[in-house]
Amino acid sequence: MGMRPISYSTGQKVLHWTIAALILAQVVIGILIAQILKPGPVTDTFYEVHKSFGLTILALALVRLAIRLWRGAPPLVEGLPAWQRTAARASHYALYALIIIVPIIGWTATSTCCAPVKYFWTIDVTLPANGGEDPMEASKPIFRIHRALALVLAGLALVHAGAALHHHFVRRDDTLRRMLGSSKSASQAAKPV
Ligand code: HEM
Ligand code: HEM
């Protein structure tokens, strides 16, 4: 794997915050379409936006994972108790997994019940799926998994954001700054090992 970088690249930061913003939108829009809005043209537009944002997240997440595997990430800040290091690593792996799995399951469910799945009203991106006699019924368990994992993702992201704020305001270390600021100042602040 070679040397570990001492900060996140600009691409990693931009992808981190873009995906975070899109996921916030996804959870709000997902709950609106599934629980709150009545069928109609406005709801249809939200469905199209939810599916297309979700596919965008999947594409960005794959790019981000590739960068992560190729470039790596800076080591965790020093002085953390072992359980926090373990929790940080485990939650980062889980977040990477969920931002890939949750959209794939939504895409599969929608391809089963409601073809064609289009990207922002244009290209047909329907997955080959066999819904049998009653595609709507066949899609239901897949949508239940989509919802359950989306809620796990949302919950974990909240704990993760809480941890970031704890680092910044309570521990007063560089964890949040190095995901936000310019790479230059972050690398000056970090102590290379
Ligand atoms: C990271 C990406 C995604 C997140 C966080 C997410 C999140 C959610 C959430 C929270 C719900 C509401 C579940 C409920 O209350 O029953 C939902 C519903 C839904 N999602 Fe996603 N979703 C994502 C990606 C996708 C993708 C890529 C598709 C399809 C291409 C999709 C299709 C749907 C559909 C059709 C519903 C409505 C189901 C219903 O009407 O019962 N989602 N999503
Ligand atoms: C759904 C939203 C989010 C997802 C999916 C997410 C995902 C991730 C992942 C996978 C990492 C590990 C990066 C790597 O090792 O390559 C990370 C790091 C980080 N995230 Fe998030 N994040 C989200 C929201 C947030 C929010 C809201 C905050 C701040 C309030 C935040 C602050 C941070 C910080 C500071 C790091 C760097 C941790 C370190 O360097 O040790 N994230 N995030």
mmCIF file of C-alpha atoms and ligand atoms in Angstrom:
data_model
loop_
_atom_site.group_PDB
_atom_site.id
_atom_site.type_symbol
_atom_site.label_atom_id
_atom_site.label_comp_id
_atom_site.label_asym_id
_atom_site.label_seq_id
_atom_site.Cartn_x
_atom_site.Cartn_y
_atom_site.Cartn_z
ATOM 1 C CA MET A 1 0.000 0.000 0.000
ATOM 2 C CA GLY A 2 3.014 2.320 0.352
ATOM 3 C CA MET A 3 3.021 5.513 2.399
ATOM 4 C CA ARG A 4 -0.091 6.834 4.091
ATOM 5 C CA PRO A 5 -1.163 10.332 3.079
ATOM 6 C CA ILE A 6 -1.162 12.943 5.844
ATOM 7 C CA SER A 7 -4.436 14.536 4.723
ATOM 8 C CA TYR A 8 -7.493 13.880 2.570
ATOM 9 C CA SER A 9 -7.192 14.991 -1.065
ATOM 10 C CA THR A 10 -9.467 17.745 -2.368
ATOM 11 C CA GLY A 11 -11.349 15.091 -4.344
ATOM 12 C CA GLN A 12 -11.940 13.047 -1.200
ATOM 13 C CA LYS A 13 -13.283 16.102 0.625
ATOM 14 C CA VAL A 14 -15.550 17.192 -2.216
ATOM 15 C CA LEU A 15 -16.919 13.658 -2.571
ATOM 16 C CA HIS A 16 -17.418 13.319 1.200
ATOM 17 C CA TRP A 17 -19.536 16.475 1.503
ATOM 18 C CA THR A 18 -21.390 16.036 -1.797
ATOM 19 C CA ILE A 19 -22.441 12.506 -0.835
ATOM 20 C CA ALA A 20 -23.392 13.660 2.685
ATOM 21 C CA ALA A 21 -25.654 16.411 1.274
ATOM 22 C CA LEU A 22 -27.249 14.025 -1.245
ATOM 23 C CA ILE A 23 -27.940 11.442 1.467
ATOM 24 C CA LEU A 24 -29.648 14.019 3.649
ATOM 25 C CA ALA A 25 -31.848 14.927 0.649
ATOM 26 C CA GLN A 26 -32.493 11.219 -0.033
ATOM 27 C CA VAL A 27 -33.720 10.463 3.449
ATOM 28 C CA VAL A 28 -36.073 13.461 3.446
ATOM 29 C CA ILE A 29 -37.400 12.766 -0.073
ATOM 30 C CA GLY A 30 -37.617 9.007 0.588
ATOM 31 C CA ILE A 31 -39.812 9.541 3.648
ATOM 32 C CA LEU A 32 -41.928 12.105 1.753
ATOM 33 C CA ILE A 33 -42.655 9.746 -1.150
ATOM 34 C CA ALA A 34 -43.095 6.578 0.906
ATOM 35 C CA GLN A 35 -44.984 7.952 3.924
ATOM 36 C CA ILE A 36 -46.312 11.454 3.496
ATOM 37 C CA LEU A 37 -47.229 12.628 -0.017
ATOM 38 C CA LYS A 38 -50.340 11.499 -1.890
ATOM 39 C CA PRO A 39 -49.921 10.200 -5.484
ATOM 40 C CA GLY A 40 -49.751 12.983 -8.082
ATOM 41 C CA PRO A 41 -47.421 14.892 -10.380
ATOM 42 C CA VAL A 42 -45.407 16.497 -7.560
ATOM 43 C CA THR A 43 -44.873 13.102 -5.955
ATOM 44 C CA ASP A 44 -43.843 11.664 -9.333
ATOM 45 C CA THR A 45 -41.195 14.357 -9.640
ATOM 46 C CA PHE A 46 -39.873 13.516 -6.161
ATOM 47 C CA TYR A 47 -39.722 9.822 -7.154
ATOM 48 C CA GLU A 48 -37.665 10.693 -10.225
ATOM 49 C CA VAL A 49 -35.343 12.925 -8.188
ATOM 50 C CA HIS A 50 -34.963 10.276 -5.448
ATOM 51 C CA LYS A 51 -34.044 7.545 -7.938
ATOM 52 C CA SER A 52 -31.655 9.787 -9.884
ATOM 53 C CA PHE A 53 -29.952 11.237 -6.781
ATOM 54 C CA GLY A 54 -29.618 7.672 -5.502
ATOM 55 C CA LEU A 55 -27.930 6.504 -8.705
ATOM 56 C CA THR A 56 -25.677 9.575 -8.567
ATOM 57 C CA ILE A 57 -24.676 8.628 -5.005
ATOM 58 C CA LEU A 58 -23.864 5.100 -6.173
ATOM 59 C CA ALA A 59 -21.611 6.384 -8.974
ATOM 60 C CA LEU A 60 -19.843 8.897 -6.702
ATOM 61 C CA ALA A 61 -19.455 6.275 -3.962
ATOM 62 C CA LEU A 62 -17.718 3.879 -6.362
ATOM 63 C CA VAL A 63 -15.326 6.625 -7.472
ATOM 64 C CA ARG A 64 -14.743 7.495 -3.831
ATOM 65 C CA LEU A 65 -14.059 3.891 -2.838
ATOM 66 C CA ALA A 66 -11.571 3.561 -5.706
ATOM 67 C CA ILE A 67 -9.725 6.700 -4.537
ATOM 68 C CA ARG A 68 -9.785 5.396 -0.964
ATOM 69 C CA LEU A 69 -8.269 2.049 -1.974
ATOM 70 C CA TRP A 70 -5.705 3.644 -4.249
ATOM 71 C CA ARG A 71 -4.673 6.651 -2.190
ATOM 72 C CA GLY A 72 -5.625 5.679 1.361
ATOM 73 C CA ALA A 73 -6.589 8.011 4.200
ATOM 74 C CA PRO A 74 -4.619 9.832 6.883
ATOM 75 C CA PRO A 75 -4.145 7.904 10.126
ATOM 76 C CA LEU A 76 -6.639 8.692 12.899
ATOM 77 C CA VAL A 77 -5.593 11.499 15.221
ATOM 78 C CA GLU A 78 -3.277 10.385 17.992
ATOM 79 C CA GLY A 79 -4.227 9.710 21.591
ATOM 80 C CA LEU A 80 -7.599 8.051 21.028
ATOM 81 C CA PRO A 81 -8.633 5.173 23.290
ATOM 82 C CA ALA A 82 -8.589 1.794 21.551
ATOM 83 C CA TRP A 83 -12.378 1.477 21.517
ATOM 84 C CA GLN A 84 -12.719 4.796 19.703
ATOM 85 C CA ARG A 85 -10.159 3.784 17.078
ATOM 86 C CA THR A 86 -12.039 0.546 16.533
ATOM 87 C CA ALA A 87 -15.394 2.334 16.421
ATOM 88 C CA ALA A 88 -14.070 4.923 13.953
ATOM 89 C CA ARG A 89 -12.657 2.297 11.589
ATOM 90 C CA ALA A 90 -15.698 0.042 11.794
ATOM 91 C CA SER A 91 -18.117 2.909 11.193
ATOM 92 C CA HIS A 92 -16.105 4.199 8.220
ATOM 93 C CA TYR A 93 -16.154 0.730 6.626
ATOM 94 C CA ALA A 94 -19.878 0.433 7.322
ATOM 95 C CA LEU A 95 -20.596 3.870 5.818
ATOM 96 C CA TYR A 96 -18.656 2.972 2.667
ATOM 97 C CA ALA A 97 -20.587 -0.293 2.398
ATOM 98 C CA LEU A 98 -23.977 1.360 2.977
ATOM 99 C CA ILE A 99 -23.557 4.178 0.445
ATOM 100 C CA ILE A 100 -23.038 1.447 -2.149
ATOM 101 C CA ILE A 101 -25.539 -1.189 -0.971
ATOM 102 C CA VAL A 102 -28.526 1.072 -0.167
ATOM 103 C CA PRO A 103 -28.801 2.549 -3.690
ATOM 104 C CA ILE A 104 -28.208 -0.856 -5.348
ATOM 105 C CA ILE A 105 -31.134 -2.301 -3.377
ATOM 106 C CA GLY A 106 -33.396 0.680 -4.176
ATOM 107 C CA TRP A 107 -32.454 0.303 -7.844
ATOM 108 C CA THR A 108 -33.192 -3.442 -7.773
ATOM 109 C CA ALA A 109 -36.559 -2.949 -6.036
ATOM 110 C CA THR A 110 -37.624 -0.225 -8.465
ATOM 111 C CA SER A 111 -36.492 -2.268 -11.478
ATOM 112 C CA THR A 112 -38.653 -5.126 -10.174
ATOM 113 C CA CYS A 113 -41.882 -3.202 -9.617
ATOM 114 C CA CYS A 114 -41.720 -0.146 -11.776
ATOM 115 C CA ALA A 115 -39.763 -0.365 -15.012
ATOM 116 C CA PRO A 116 -38.517 1.646 -16.774
ATOM 117 C CA VAL A 117 -36.132 3.222 -14.248
ATOM 118 C CA LYS A 118 -34.770 6.368 -15.851
ATOM 119 C CA TYR A 119 -31.936 8.716 -14.927
ATOM 120 C CA PHE A 120 -33.544 12.180 -14.652
ATOM 121 C CA TRP A 121 -36.290 11.334 -17.180
ATOM 122 C CA THR A 122 -33.748 10.399 -19.872
ATOM 123 C CA ILE A 123 -31.581 7.257 -20.171
ATOM 124 C CA ASP A 124 -33.207 3.916 -19.342
ATOM 125 C CA VAL A 125 -31.151 2.285 -16.568
ATOM 126 C CA THR A 126 -33.552 -0.519 -15.604
ATOM 127 C CA LEU A 127 -31.773 -3.570 -14.183
ATOM 128 C CA PRO A 128 -32.803 -6.976 -15.520
ATOM 129 C CA ALA A 129 -35.258 -8.149 -12.849
ATOM 130 C CA ASN A 130 -37.990 -10.749 -12.906
ATOM 131 C CA GLY A 131 -41.007 -9.736 -10.850
ATOM 132 C CA GLY A 132 -43.018 -12.828 -11.856
ATOM 133 C CA GLU A 133 -46.838 -12.670 -11.879
ATOM 134 C CA ASP A 134 -47.120 -9.796 -9.421
ATOM 135 C CA PRO A 135 -44.092 -7.489 -9.721
ATOM 136 C CA MET A 136 -45.469 -5.021 -7.164
ATOM 137 C CA GLU A 137 -45.791 -7.785 -4.551
ATOM 138 C CA ALA A 138 -42.373 -9.200 -5.481
ATOM 139 C CA SER A 139 -40.743 -5.810 -4.921
ATOM 140 C CA LYS A 140 -42.128 -5.348 -1.394
ATOM 141 C CA PRO A 141 -39.529 -7.347 0.556
ATOM 142 C CA ILE A 142 -36.766 -5.639 -1.443
ATOM 143 C CA PHE A 143 -38.188 -2.221 -0.542
ATOM 144 C CA ARG A 144 -38.345 -3.291 3.125
ATOM 145 C CA ILE A 145 -34.614 -4.043 3.015
ATOM 146 C CA HIS A 146 -34.036 -0.696 1.254
ATOM 147 C CA ARG A 147 -35.856 1.136 4.024
ATOM 148 C CA ALA A 148 -34.200 -0.794 6.879
ATOM 149 C CA LEU A 149 -30.676 -0.255 5.542
ATOM 150 C CA ALA A 150 -31.388 3.394 4.658
ATOM 151 C CA LEU A 151 -32.417 3.952 8.282
ATOM 152 C CA VAL A 152 -29.264 2.209 9.524
ATOM 153 C CA LEU A 153 -27.264 4.505 7.213
ATOM 154 C CA ALA A 154 -29.077 7.600 8.521
ATOM 155 C CA GLY A 155 -28.590 6.553 12.156
ATOM 156 C CA LEU A 156 -24.921 5.743 11.680
ATOM 157 C CA ALA A 157 -24.358 9.039 9.839
ATOM 158 C CA LEU A 158 -25.874 10.889 12.808
ATOM 159 C CA VAL A 159 -23.570 9.152 15.291
ATOM 160 C CA HIS A 160 -20.664 9.808 12.888
ATOM 161 C CA ALA A 161 -21.538 13.529 12.663
ATOM 162 C CA GLY A 162 -21.835 13.624 16.455
ATOM 163 C CA ALA A 163 -18.370 12.085 16.765
ATOM 164 C CA ALA A 164 -16.961 14.685 14.333
ATOM 165 C CA LEU A 165 -18.456 17.510 16.412
ATOM 166 C CA HIS A 166 -17.128 15.913 19.608
ATOM 167 C CA HIS A 167 -13.620 15.866 18.098
ATOM 168 C CA HIS A 168 -13.936 19.493 17.100
ATOM 169 C CA PHE A 169 -15.576 21.091 20.122
ATOM 170 C CA VAL A 170 -14.680 18.788 23.024
ATOM 171 C CA ARG A 171 -11.358 17.168 22.132
ATOM 172 C CA ARG A 172 -10.426 20.198 19.982
ATOM 173 C CA ASP A 173 -8.350 18.127 17.567
ATOM 174 C CA ASP A 174 -7.912 18.324 13.773
ATOM 175 C CA THR A 175 -10.331 15.580 12.768
ATOM 176 C CA LEU A 176 -13.083 17.834 11.386
ATOM 177 C CA ARG A 177 -10.696 20.499 10.079
ATOM 178 C CA ARG A 178 -8.794 18.054 7.928
ATOM 179 C CA MET A 179 -12.009 16.941 6.198
ATOM 180 C CA LEU A 180 -12.993 20.601 5.643
ATOM 181 C CA GLY A 181 -10.070 22.941 5.082
ATOM 182 C CA SER A 182 -7.542 23.304 2.289
ATOM 183 C CA SER A 183 -5.215 20.317 1.998
ATOM 184 C CA LYS A 184 -2.241 22.582 2.583
ATOM 185 C CA SER A 185 -3.263 23.873 5.991
ATOM 186 C CA ALA A 186 -4.434 20.416 7.005
ATOM 187 C CA SER A 187 -1.073 18.867 6.140
ATOM 188 C CA GLN A 188 0.780 21.607 7.996
ATOM 189 C CA ALA A 189 -1.364 20.952 11.041
ATOM 190 C CA ALA A 190 -0.880 17.174 10.878
ATOM 191 C CA LYS A 191 2.238 15.652 12.368
ATOM 192 C CA PRO A 192 3.757 13.193 9.905
ATOM 193 C CA VAL A 193 4.754 9.950 11.608
HETATM 194 C C1 HEM B 1 -28.069 6.285 -0.741
HETATM 195 C C2 HEM B 1 -29.144 6.318 -1.508
HETATM 196 C C3 HEM B 1 -30.551 6.183 -1.000
HETATM 197 C C4 HEM B 1 -31.082 6.458 0.236
HETATM 198 C C5 HEM B 1 -30.370 6.995 1.476
HETATM 199 C C6 HEM B 1 -32.494 6.141 0.162
HETATM 200 C C7 HEM B 1 -33.393 6.281 1.219
HETATM 201 C C8 HEM B 1 -34.729 5.997 1.169
HETATM 202 C C9 HEM B 1 -35.665 6.144 2.263
HETATM 203 C C10 HEM B 1 -35.311 6.618 3.671
HETATM 204 C C11 HEM B 1 -36.894 5.792 1.812
HETATM 205 C C12 HEM B 1 -38.195 5.782 2.608
HETATM 206 C C13 HEM B 1 -38.505 4.357 3.034
HETATM 207 C C14 HEM B 1 -39.824 4.209 3.710
HETATM 208 O O1 HEM B 1 -40.167 5.041 4.562
HETATM 209 O O2 HEM B 1 -40.532 3.233 3.405
HETATM 210 C C15 HEM B 1 -36.754 5.420 0.425
HETATM 211 C C16 HEM B 1 -37.796 5.015 -0.395
HETATM 212 C C17 HEM B 1 -37.649 4.721 -1.731
HETATM 213 N N1 HEM B 1 -36.482 4.596 -2.443
HETATM 214 FE FE1 HEM B 1 -34.647 5.116 -1.766
HETATM 215 N N2 HEM B 1 -32.795 5.691 -1.088
HETATM 216 C C18 HEM B 1 -31.639 5.698 -1.841
HETATM 217 C C19 HEM B 1 -31.494 5.297 -3.173
HETATM 218 C C20 HEM B 1 -32.525 4.848 -3.992
HETATM 219 C C21 HEM B 1 -32.384 4.445 -5.373
HETATM 220 C C22 HEM B 1 -31.066 4.421 -6.156
HETATM 221 C C23 HEM B 1 -33.618 4.107 -5.819
HETATM 222 C C24 HEM B 1 -34.052 3.643 -7.197
HETATM 223 C C25 HEM B 1 -33.345 3.741 -8.302
HETATM 224 C C26 HEM B 1 -34.543 4.292 -4.712
HETATM 225 C C27 HEM B 1 -35.907 4.069 -4.787
HETATM 226 C C28 HEM B 1 -36.789 4.277 -3.752
HETATM 227 C C29 HEM B 1 -38.222 4.205 -3.913
HETATM 228 C C30 HEM B 1 -38.981 3.904 -5.202
HETATM 229 C C31 HEM B 1 -38.769 4.466 -2.645
HETATM 230 C C32 HEM B 1 -40.258 4.550 -2.265
HETATM 231 C C33 HEM B 1 -40.776 3.236 -1.800
HETATM 232 C C34 HEM B 1 -42.238 3.368 -1.469
HETATM 233 O O3 HEM B 1 -42.954 4.154 -2.111
HETATM 234 O O4 HEM B 1 -42.650 2.655 -0.558
HETATM 235 N N3 HEM B 1 -33.837 4.742 -3.610
HETATM 236 N N4 HEM B 1 -35.427 5.537 0.063
HETATM 237 C C1 HEM B 2 -24.430 10.477 5.205
HETATM 238 C C2 HEM B 2 -23.481 11.271 5.521
HETATM 239 C C3 HEM B 2 -22.028 10.862 5.680
HETATM 240 C C4 HEM B 2 -21.345 9.771 5.213
HETATM 241 C C5 HEM B 2 -21.876 8.625 4.365
HETATM 242 C C6 HEM B 2 -19.971 9.895 5.679
HETATM 243 C C7 HEM B 2 -18.966 8.968 5.422
HETATM 244 C C8 HEM B 2 -17.660 9.074 5.840
HETATM 245 C C9 HEM B 2 -16.621 8.096 5.624
HETATM 246 C C10 HEM B 2 -16.819 6.778 4.874
HETATM 247 C C11 HEM B 2 -15.471 8.566 6.167
HETATM 248 C C12 HEM B 2 -14.099 7.887 6.152
HETATM 249 C C13 HEM B 2 -13.251 8.516 5.092
HETATM 250 C C14 HEM B 2 -12.107 7.637 4.652
HETATM 251 O O1 HEM B 2 -11.503 6.959 5.483
HETATM 252 O O2 HEM B 2 -11.823 7.624 3.435
HETATM 253 C C15 HEM B 2 -15.775 9.858 6.740
HETATM 254 C C16 HEM B 2 -14.875 10.681 7.383
HETATM 255 C C17 HEM B 2 -15.223 11.830 8.046
HETATM 256 N N1 HEM B 2 -16.491 12.381 8.138
HETATM 257 FE FE1 HEM B 2 -18.152 11.733 7.282
HETATM 258 N N2 HEM B 2 -19.858 11.056 6.404
HETATM 259 C C18 HEM B 2 -21.088 11.667 6.442
HETATM 260 C C19 HEM B 2 -21.430 12.840 7.073
HETATM 261 C C20 HEM B 2 -20.580 13.576 7.855
HETATM 262 C C21 HEM B 2 -20.944 14.749 8.614
HETATM 263 C C22 HEM B 2 -22.354 15.361 8.666
HETATM 264 C C23 HEM B 2 -19.807 15.176 9.246
HETATM 265 C C24 HEM B 2 -19.580 16.356 10.177
HETATM 266 C C25 HEM B 2 -20.477 16.874 10.980
HETATM 267 C C26 HEM B 2 -18.732 14.272 8.870
HETATM 268 C C27 HEM B 2 -17.424 14.371 9.275
HETATM 269 C C28 HEM B 2 -16.405 13.535 8.924
HETATM 270 C C29 HEM B 2 -15.010 13.719 9.319
HETATM 271 C C30 HEM B 2 -14.478 14.855 10.171
HETATM 272 C C31 HEM B 2 -14.275 12.663 8.778
HETATM 273 C C32 HEM B 2 -12.774 12.398 8.924
HETATM 274 C C33 HEM B 2 -12.512 11.424 10.039
HETATM 275 C C34 HEM B 2 -11.009 11.199 10.212
HETATM 276 O O3 HEM B 2 -10.227 11.707 9.419
HETATM 277 O O4 HEM B 2 -10.614 10.466 11.131
HETATM 278 N N3 HEM B 2 -19.237 13.306 8.043
HETATM 279 N N4 HEM B 2 -17.119 10.138 6.542
#
